[in-house]
PDB file of C-alpha atoms in Angstrom:
ATOM      1  CA  ALA A   1     126.397  44.733  58.807  1.00 97.00           C
ATOM      2  CA  GLY A   2     125.019  43.792  62.222  1.00 98.00           C
ATOM      3  CA  GLN A   3     124.807  44.722  65.881  1.00 98.00           C
ATOM      4  CA  PHE A   4     127.494  46.345  68.017  1.00 98.00           C
ATOM      5  CA  LEU A   5     127.760  47.992  71.421  1.00 98.00           C
ATOM      6  CA  MET A   6     127.932  51.800  71.118  1.00 98.00           C
ATOM      7  CA  GLY A   7     128.782  54.102  73.973  1.00 98.00           C
ATOM      8  CA  ASN A   8     129.577  53.130  77.553  1.00 98.00           C
ATOM      9  CA  PRO A   9     127.560  52.016  80.588  1.00 97.00           C
ATOM     10  CA  GLU A  10     126.701  54.876  82.938  1.00 97.00           C
ATOM     11  CA  GLY A  11     129.631  55.561  85.267  1.00 96.00           C
ATOM     12  CA  THR A  12     132.225  54.497  82.677  1.00 96.00           C
ATOM     13  CA  GLY A  13     133.818  57.143  80.464  1.00 97.00           C
ATOM     14  CA  ARG A  14     132.023  60.479  80.130  1.00 98.00           C
ATOM     15  CA  ALA A  15     128.345  61.435  80.337  1.00 98.00           C
ATOM     16  CA  ASP A  16     128.003  62.104  76.594  1.00 98.00           C
ATOM     17  CA  GLU A  17     128.866  58.405  75.994  1.00 98.00           C
ATOM     18  CA  TRP A  18     125.920  57.169  78.077  1.00 98.00           C
ATOM     19  CA  PRO A  19     123.974  54.944  77.930  1.00 98.00           C
ATOM     20  CA  GLN A  20     125.558  52.016  76.146  1.00 98.00           C
ATOM     21  CA  ARG A  21     123.224  50.812  73.411  1.00 98.00           C
ATOM     22  CA  SER A  22     123.061  47.826  71.057  1.00 98.00           C
ATOM     23  CA  ILE A  23     122.949  49.398  67.593  1.00 98.00           C
ATOM     24  CA  TYR A  24     122.359  47.769  64.209  1.00 98.00           C
ATOM     25  CA  LEU A  25     124.173  49.095  61.134  1.00 98.00           C
ATOM     26  CA  ASP A  26     123.632  48.127  57.538  1.00 98.00           C
ATOM     27  CA  ALA A  27     126.763  47.141  55.621  1.00 98.00           C
ATOM     28  CA  PHE A  28     129.145  50.026  54.904  1.00 98.00           C
ATOM     29  CA  GLN A  29     132.754  50.597  53.911  1.00 98.00           C
ATOM     30  CA  ILE A  30     135.339  52.860  55.544  1.00 98.00           C
ATOM     31  CA  ASP A  31     138.831  53.885  54.499  1.00 98.00           C
ATOM     32  CA  GLN A  32     141.455  51.760  56.263  1.00 98.00           C
ATOM     33  CA  VAL A  33     143.698  54.775  56.933  1.00 98.00           C
ATOM     34  CA  GLU A  34     143.337  58.512  57.410  1.00 98.00           C
ATOM     35  CA  VAL A  35     143.439  60.739  54.334  1.00 98.00           C
ATOM     36  CA  THR A  36     147.096  61.578  53.661  1.00 98.00           C
ATOM     37  CA  ASN A  37     148.685  64.798  52.478  1.00 97.00           C
ATOM     38  CA  GLU A  38     149.396  63.094  49.157  1.00 97.00           C
ATOM     39  CA  ARG A  39     145.757  62.147  48.595  1.00 98.00           C
ATOM     40  CA  TYR A  40     144.453  65.486  49.795  1.00 98.00           C
ATOM     41  CA  LEU A  41     146.829  67.520  47.603  1.00 97.00           C
ATOM     42  CA  ALA A  42     145.726  65.483  44.572  1.00 97.00           C
ATOM     43  CA  PHE A  43     142.191  66.686  45.362  1.00 98.00           C
ATOM     44  CA  VAL A  44     143.387  70.276  45.807  1.00 97.00           C
ATOM     45  CA  LYS A  45     145.094  70.203  42.407  1.00 96.00           C
ATOM     46  CA  ASP A  46     142.262  68.476  40.546  1.00 98.00           C
ATOM     47  CA  ALA A  47     139.328  70.315  42.128  1.00 98.00           C
ATOM     48  CA  GLY A  48     140.939  73.741  42.539  1.00 97.00           C
ATOM     49  CA  HIS A  49     140.225  73.607  46.262  1.00 97.00           C
ATOM     50  CA  ARG A  50     142.152  75.901  48.575  1.00 94.00           C
ATOM     51  CA  ASN A  51     145.417  74.669  50.051  1.00 92.00           C
ATOM     52  CA  PRO A  52     145.394  73.773  53.727  1.00 91.00           C
ATOM     53  CA  PRO A  53     147.791  75.721  55.942  1.00 92.00           C
ATOM     54  CA  ASN A  54     151.259  74.165  56.237  1.00 94.00           C
ATOM     55  CA  PRO A  55     151.777  73.173  59.895  1.00 94.00           C
ATOM     56  CA  PHE A  56     155.415  72.212  59.306  1.00 93.00           C
ATOM     57  CA  GLY A  57     156.921  75.554  58.333  1.00 88.00           C
ATOM     58  CA  THR A  58     156.721  78.425  55.870  1.00 83.00           C
ATOM     59  CA  GLY A  59     155.470  78.147  52.291  1.00 83.00           C
ATOM     60  CA  ASN A  60     152.505  76.107  51.103  1.00 83.00           C
ATOM     61  CA  LEU A  61     151.978  72.460  51.935  1.00 90.00           C
ATOM     62  CA  GLN A  62     153.107  71.280  48.476  1.00 84.00           C
ATOM     63  CA  SER A  63     156.576  72.647  49.176  1.00 79.00           C
ATOM     64  CA  ALA A  64     157.087  70.459  52.266  1.00 86.00           C
ATOM     65  CA  GLU A  65     159.128  67.317  51.710  1.00 88.00           C
ATOM     66  CA  GLY A  66     158.714  63.896  53.280  1.00 93.00           C
ATOM     67  CA  ILE A  67     155.168  64.495  54.507  1.00 96.00           C
ATOM     68  CA  GLU A  68     153.254  62.691  51.753  1.00 96.00           C
ATOM     69  CA  GLN A  69     152.092  59.742  53.910  1.00 97.00           C
ATOM     70  CA  LEU A  70     151.336  61.799  57.004  1.00 97.00           C
ATOM     71  CA  PRO A  71     147.626  62.404  57.637  1.00 98.00           C
ATOM     72  CA  VAL A  72     146.426  65.761  56.383  1.00 98.00           C
ATOM     73  CA  VAL A  73     145.586  68.239  59.162  1.00 97.00           C
ATOM     74  CA  GLN A  74     144.379  71.837  59.348  1.00 96.00           C
ATOM     75  CA  VAL A  75     141.222  70.891  57.421  1.00 97.00           C
ATOM     76  CA  THR A  76     137.753  72.121  58.318  1.00 98.00           C
ATOM     77  CA  TRP A  77     134.620  69.975  58.303  1.00 98.00           C
ATOM     78  CA  TYR A  78     133.693  71.617  54.995  1.00 98.00           C
ATOM     79  CA  ASP A  79     137.120  70.736  53.543  1.00 98.00           C
ATOM     80  CA  ALA A  80     136.643  67.120  54.585  1.00 98.00           C
ATOM     81  CA  LYS A  81     133.142  66.998  53.109  1.00 98.00           C
ATOM     82  CA  SER A  82     134.382  68.505  49.827  1.00 98.00           C
ATOM     83  CA  TYR A  83     137.187  65.959  49.562  1.00 98.00           C
ATOM     84  CA  CYS A  84     134.721  63.113  50.141  1.00 98.00           C
ATOM     85  CA  ALA A  85     132.403  64.406  47.402  1.00 98.00           C
ATOM     86  CA  TRP A  86     135.357  64.625  44.983  1.00 98.00           C
ATOM     87  CA  ALA A  87     136.330  61.041  45.849  1.00 98.00           C
ATOM     88  CA  ASN A  88     132.717  59.801  45.457  1.00 98.00           C
ATOM     89  CA  LYS A  89     132.593  58.980  49.166  1.00 98.00           C
ATOM     90  CA  ARG A  90     131.230  60.562  52.335  1.00 98.00           C
ATOM     91  CA  LEU A  91     132.257  61.049  55.920  1.00 98.00           C
ATOM     92  CA  PRO A  92     131.330  58.135  58.198  1.00 98.00           C
ATOM     93  CA  THR A  93     128.563  58.577  60.709  1.00 98.00           C
ATOM     94  CA  GLU A  94     129.560  58.565  64.356  1.00 98.00           C
ATOM     95  CA  ALA A  95     128.072  55.069  64.711  1.00 98.00           C
ATOM     96  CA  GLU A  96     129.955  53.753  61.678  1.00 99.00           C
ATOM     97  CA  TRP A  97     133.182  55.286  62.968  1.00 99.00           C
ATOM     98  CA  GLU A  98     132.749  53.753  66.425  1.00 98.00           C
ATOM     99  CA  LYS A  99     131.911  50.287  65.127  1.00 98.00           C
ATOM    100  CA  SER A 100     134.933  50.413  62.846  1.00 98.00           C
ATOM    101  CA  ALA A 101     137.087  51.452  65.810  1.00 98.00           C
ATOM    102  CA  ARG A 102     135.985  48.938  68.452  1.00 98.00           C
ATOM    103  CA  GLY A 103     134.231  46.055  66.752  1.00 98.00           C
ATOM    104  CA  VAL A 104     131.079  44.621  68.280  1.00 98.00           C
ATOM    105  CA  ASP A 105     132.008  43.928  71.903  1.00 97.00           C
ATOM    106  CA  GLY A 106     132.311  47.398  73.462  1.00 97.00           C
ATOM    107  CA  ARG A 107     136.092  47.178  73.971  1.00 98.00           C
ATOM    108  CA  PRO A 108     137.711  50.365  75.338  1.00 98.00           C
ATOM    109  CA  PHE A 109     140.422  50.603  72.650  1.00 98.00           C
ATOM    110  CA  PRO A 110     140.597  49.391  69.046  1.00 98.00           C
ATOM    111  CA  TRP A 111     143.043  46.635  70.066  1.00 98.00           C
ATOM    112  CA  GLY A 112     141.039  45.534  73.110  1.00 98.00           C
ATOM    113  CA  LYS A 113     141.496  45.988  76.855  1.00 97.00           C
ATOM    114  CA  ASP A 114     145.291  46.033  77.042  1.00 97.00           C
ATOM    115  CA  PRO A 115     146.865  49.312  78.184  1.00 95.00           C
ATOM    116  CA  ALA A 116     147.673  51.935  75.575  1.00 97.00           C
ATOM    117  CA  THR A 117     151.337  52.301  74.635  1.00 97.00           C
ATOM    118  CA  LEU A 118     153.221  54.317  72.035  1.00 97.00           C
ATOM    119  CA  LYS A 119     153.583  51.075  70.054  1.00 97.00           C
ATOM    120  CA  ARG A 120     149.801  51.014  69.648  1.00 98.00           C
ATOM    121  CA  ALA A 121     148.952  54.719  69.229  1.00 98.00           C
ATOM    122  CA  ASN A 122     150.467  58.168  68.778  1.00 98.00           C
ATOM    123  CA  TYR A 123     149.205  60.225  71.767  1.00 98.00           C
ATOM    124  CA  GLU A 124     150.341  62.452  74.655  1.00 98.00           C
ATOM    125  CA  GLN A 125     153.132  63.956  72.520  1.00 98.00           C
ATOM    126  CA  GLU A 126     154.403  67.503  72.116  1.00 97.00           C
ATOM    127  CA  TRP A 127     154.586  69.205  68.711  1.00 97.00           C
ATOM    128  CA  ASP A 128     157.866  68.440  66.907  1.00 96.00           C
ATOM    129  CA  GLY A 129     157.148  69.590  63.360  1.00 93.00           C
ATOM    130  CA  GLU A 130     157.113  66.884  60.697  1.00 92.00           C
ATOM    131  CA  HIS A 131     158.185  64.297  63.320  1.00 95.00           C
ATOM    132  CA  THR A 132     154.981  64.687  65.351  1.00 97.00           C
ATOM    133  CA  LEU A 133     152.536  62.836  63.144  1.00 98.00           C
ATOM    134  CA  TYR A 134     153.213  59.257  62.105  1.00 98.00           C
ATOM    135  CA  PRO A 135     152.722  57.988  58.541  1.00 98.00           C
ATOM    136  CA  VAL A 136     149.323  56.308  58.276  1.00 98.00           C
ATOM    137  CA  GLY A 137     149.300  52.639  59.219  1.00 97.00           C
ATOM    138  CA  THR A 138     152.487  52.849  61.308  1.00 96.00           C
ATOM    139  CA  HIS A 139     150.946  51.189  64.384  1.00 96.00           C
ATOM    140  CA  PRO A 140     149.629  47.757  63.322  1.00 97.00           C
ATOM    141  CA  LEU A 141     149.415  46.702  66.990  1.00 98.00           C
ATOM    142  CA  GLY A 142     146.682  49.314  67.336  1.00 98.00           C
ATOM    143  CA  ASP A 143     144.458  48.016  64.523  1.00 98.00           C
ATOM    144  CA  SER A 144     140.755  47.514  65.198  1.00 98.00           C
ATOM    145  CA  PRO A 145     139.049  44.098  64.880  1.00 98.00           C
ATOM    146  CA  PHE A 146     138.153  45.039  61.298  1.00 98.00           C
ATOM    147  CA  GLY A 147     141.736  45.938  60.418  1.00 98.00           C
ATOM    148  CA  VAL A 148     141.067  49.682  60.431  1.00 98.00           C
ATOM    149  CA  LYS A 149     144.179  51.649  61.390  1.00 98.00           C
ATOM    150  CA  ASP A 150     144.951  54.703  63.539  1.00 98.00           C
ATOM    151  CA  MET A 151     141.516  54.919  65.164  1.00 98.00           C
ATOM    152  CA  ALA A 152     143.237  55.965  68.395  1.00 98.00           C
ATOM    153  CA  GLY A 153     145.558  58.965  68.294  1.00 98.00           C
ATOM    154  CA  ASN A 154     147.617  60.471  65.462  1.00 98.00           C
ATOM    155  CA  VAL A 155     144.844  62.835  64.343  1.00 98.00           C
ATOM    156  CA  ARG A 156     141.300  63.426  65.473  1.00 98.00           C
ATOM    157  CA  GLU A 157     138.792  62.718  62.699  1.00 98.00           C
ATOM    158  CA  TRP A 158     135.759  64.622  61.497  1.00 98.00           C
ATOM    159  CA  VAL A 159     132.600  62.544  61.148  1.00 98.00           C
ATOM    160  CA  GLN A 160     129.272  63.324  59.519  1.00 98.00           C
ATOM    161  CA  ASP A 161     127.074  63.895  62.578  1.00 98.00           C
ATOM    162  CA  TRP A 162     126.039  66.966  64.452  1.00 98.00           C
ATOM    163  CA  TYR A 163     127.191  66.741  68.072  1.00 98.00           C
ATOM    164  CA  ASP A 164     124.628  66.413  70.853  1.00 98.00           C
ATOM    165  CA  PRO A 165     125.784  65.325  74.327  1.00 98.00           C
ATOM    166  CA  ASP A 166     122.423  63.647  74.958  1.00 98.00           C
ATOM    167  CA  TYR A 167     121.926  61.983  71.577  1.00 98.00           C
ATOM    168  CA  TYR A 168     122.707  58.433  72.739  1.00 98.00           C
ATOM    169  CA  LYS A 169     119.677  58.429  75.048  1.00 97.00           C
ATOM    170  CA  ASP A 170     117.171  58.722  72.219  1.00 95.00           C
ATOM    171  CA  MET A 171     118.997  57.678  69.046  1.00 98.00           C
ATOM    172  CA  PRO A 172     117.343  55.046  66.851  1.00 98.00           C
ATOM    173  CA  ASP A 173     118.661  51.517  67.290  1.00 98.00           C
ATOM    174  CA  ARG A 174     119.157  51.090  63.517  1.00 98.00           C
ATOM    175  CA  ASN A 175     121.529  53.220  61.414  1.00 98.00           C
ATOM    176  CA  PRO A 176     121.633  56.369  63.591  1.00 98.00           C
ATOM    177  CA  LYS A 177     122.801  59.400  61.625  1.00 98.00           C
ATOM    178  CA  GLY A 178     123.043  61.937  64.416  1.00 98.00           C
ATOM    179  CA  PRO A 179     120.719  64.824  65.324  1.00 98.00           C
ATOM    180  CA  GLU A 180     118.831  66.613  62.546  1.00 97.00           C
ATOM    181  CA  LYS A 181     120.435  69.930  63.509  1.00 97.00           C
ATOM    182  CA  GLY A 182     123.070  71.338  65.781  1.00 97.00           C
ATOM    183  CA  ILE A 183     125.799  73.923  66.281  1.00 97.00           C
ATOM    184  CA  VAL A 184     129.014  71.866  66.122  1.00 98.00           C
ATOM    185  CA  ARG A 185     130.065  68.611  64.453  1.00 98.00           C
ATOM    186  CA  SER A 186     131.399  65.479  66.106  1.00 98.00           C
ATOM    187  CA  ILE A 187     135.086  64.599  66.025  1.00 98.00           C
ATOM    188  CA  ARG A 188     136.416  61.164  66.993  1.00 98.00           C
ATOM    189  CA  GLY A 189     139.625  59.337  67.741  1.00 98.00           C
ATOM    190  CA  GLY A 190     141.970  61.629  69.647  1.00 96.00           C
ATOM    191  CA  SER A 191     145.228  63.083  68.297  1.00 98.00           C
ATOM    192  CA  TRP A 192     148.991  63.021  68.844  1.00 98.00           C
ATOM    193  CA  HIS A 193     148.473  65.509  71.698  1.00 98.00           C
ATOM    194  CA  SER A 194     145.425  63.884  73.334  1.00 98.00           C
ATOM    195  CA  PRO A 195     145.471  62.426  76.823  1.00 98.00           C
ATOM    196  CA  LEU A 196     144.707  58.753  77.308  1.00 97.00           C
ATOM    197  CA  GLY A 197     141.004  59.365  77.967  1.00 97.00           C
ATOM    198  CA  ASP A 198     140.517  60.988  74.572  1.00 98.00           C
ATOM    199  CA  ILE A 199     141.909  58.100  72.513  1.00 98.00           C
ATOM    200  CA  ARG A 200     139.361  55.613  73.858  1.00 98.00           C
ATOM    201  CA  ALA A 201     137.122  54.219  71.115  1.00 98.00           C
ATOM    202  CA  ALA A 202     133.977  55.646  72.729  1.00 98.00           C
ATOM    203  CA  ALA A 203     135.379  59.115  73.475  1.00 98.00           C
ATOM    204  CA  ARG A 204     133.576  61.952  71.708  1.00 98.00           C
ATOM    205  CA  GLY A 205     134.888  65.356  70.646  1.00 98.00           C
ATOM    206  CA  ARG A 206     133.329  68.296  68.842  1.00 98.00           C
ATOM    207  CA  GLY A 207     134.221  71.347  66.807  1.00 98.00           C
ATOM    208  CA  GLY A 208     132.777  74.185  64.753  1.00 97.00           C
ATOM    209  CA  PHE A 209     132.706  74.073  60.955  1.00 91.00           C
ATOM    210  CA  ALA A 210     135.651  76.421  60.596  1.00 93.00           C
ATOM    211  CA  LEU A 211     137.864  74.678  63.160  1.00 95.00           C
ATOM    212  CA  GLN A 212     141.355  74.051  61.781  1.00 94.00           C
ATOM    213  CA  THR A 213     143.993  72.512  64.028  1.00 96.00           C
ATOM    214  CA  HIS A 214     147.198  70.581  63.502  1.00 96.00           C
ATOM    215  CA  GLY A 215     145.541  67.686  65.318  1.00 97.00           C
ATOM    216  CA  THR A 216     142.392  67.249  63.208  1.00 98.00           C
ATOM    217  CA  GLY A 217     142.006  65.326  59.935  1.00 98.00           C
ATOM    218  CA  PHE A 218     139.545  62.739  58.632  1.00 98.00           C
ATOM    219  CA  ARG A 219     139.094  59.447  56.786  1.00 98.00           C
TER     220      ARG A 219
END
């Protein structure tokens, strides 16, 4: 619980991150790592949910070997929401995600101001099958101040909020939950393929409900 700096000062980052605001959040919990294939497939089996597409080859995802601790991808926002309900959890709000990623001081990356490297995050890579994504928690040098892992790169992450490029200007300064309505949902964190600018802790992405890519997962 407490205050943190959300967004960026005007002229830093992108316009949908402006202005930087001091935001108060009540206490909350967030998963330390992204949802893995192993965890997601347990949900699929128990809940009878549809299988996600297999990005690593032919056949269904259960038939792939050695991918259990890789973050699940090719999931829609509805898939992520359904998993969270099954696990008695929910998707984090954009504010909760950002505080978890950068702490309270407005740092540009989860680890601070030091330059990004491949020892801190999985980004700017080309697709190489099951070798593209890293097992969750592989980059401890990239941990956030709260010990949350993989908040930069590896996979982009669905969050709860509708996306509005102008939301930061008028959002409440306590427990913002995003706009009441919208067309697309917010996505945070950048992926294995993202350029440096997209793995910054304040960078915002967006996608439609049915979006499924081999760079998007959730926690």
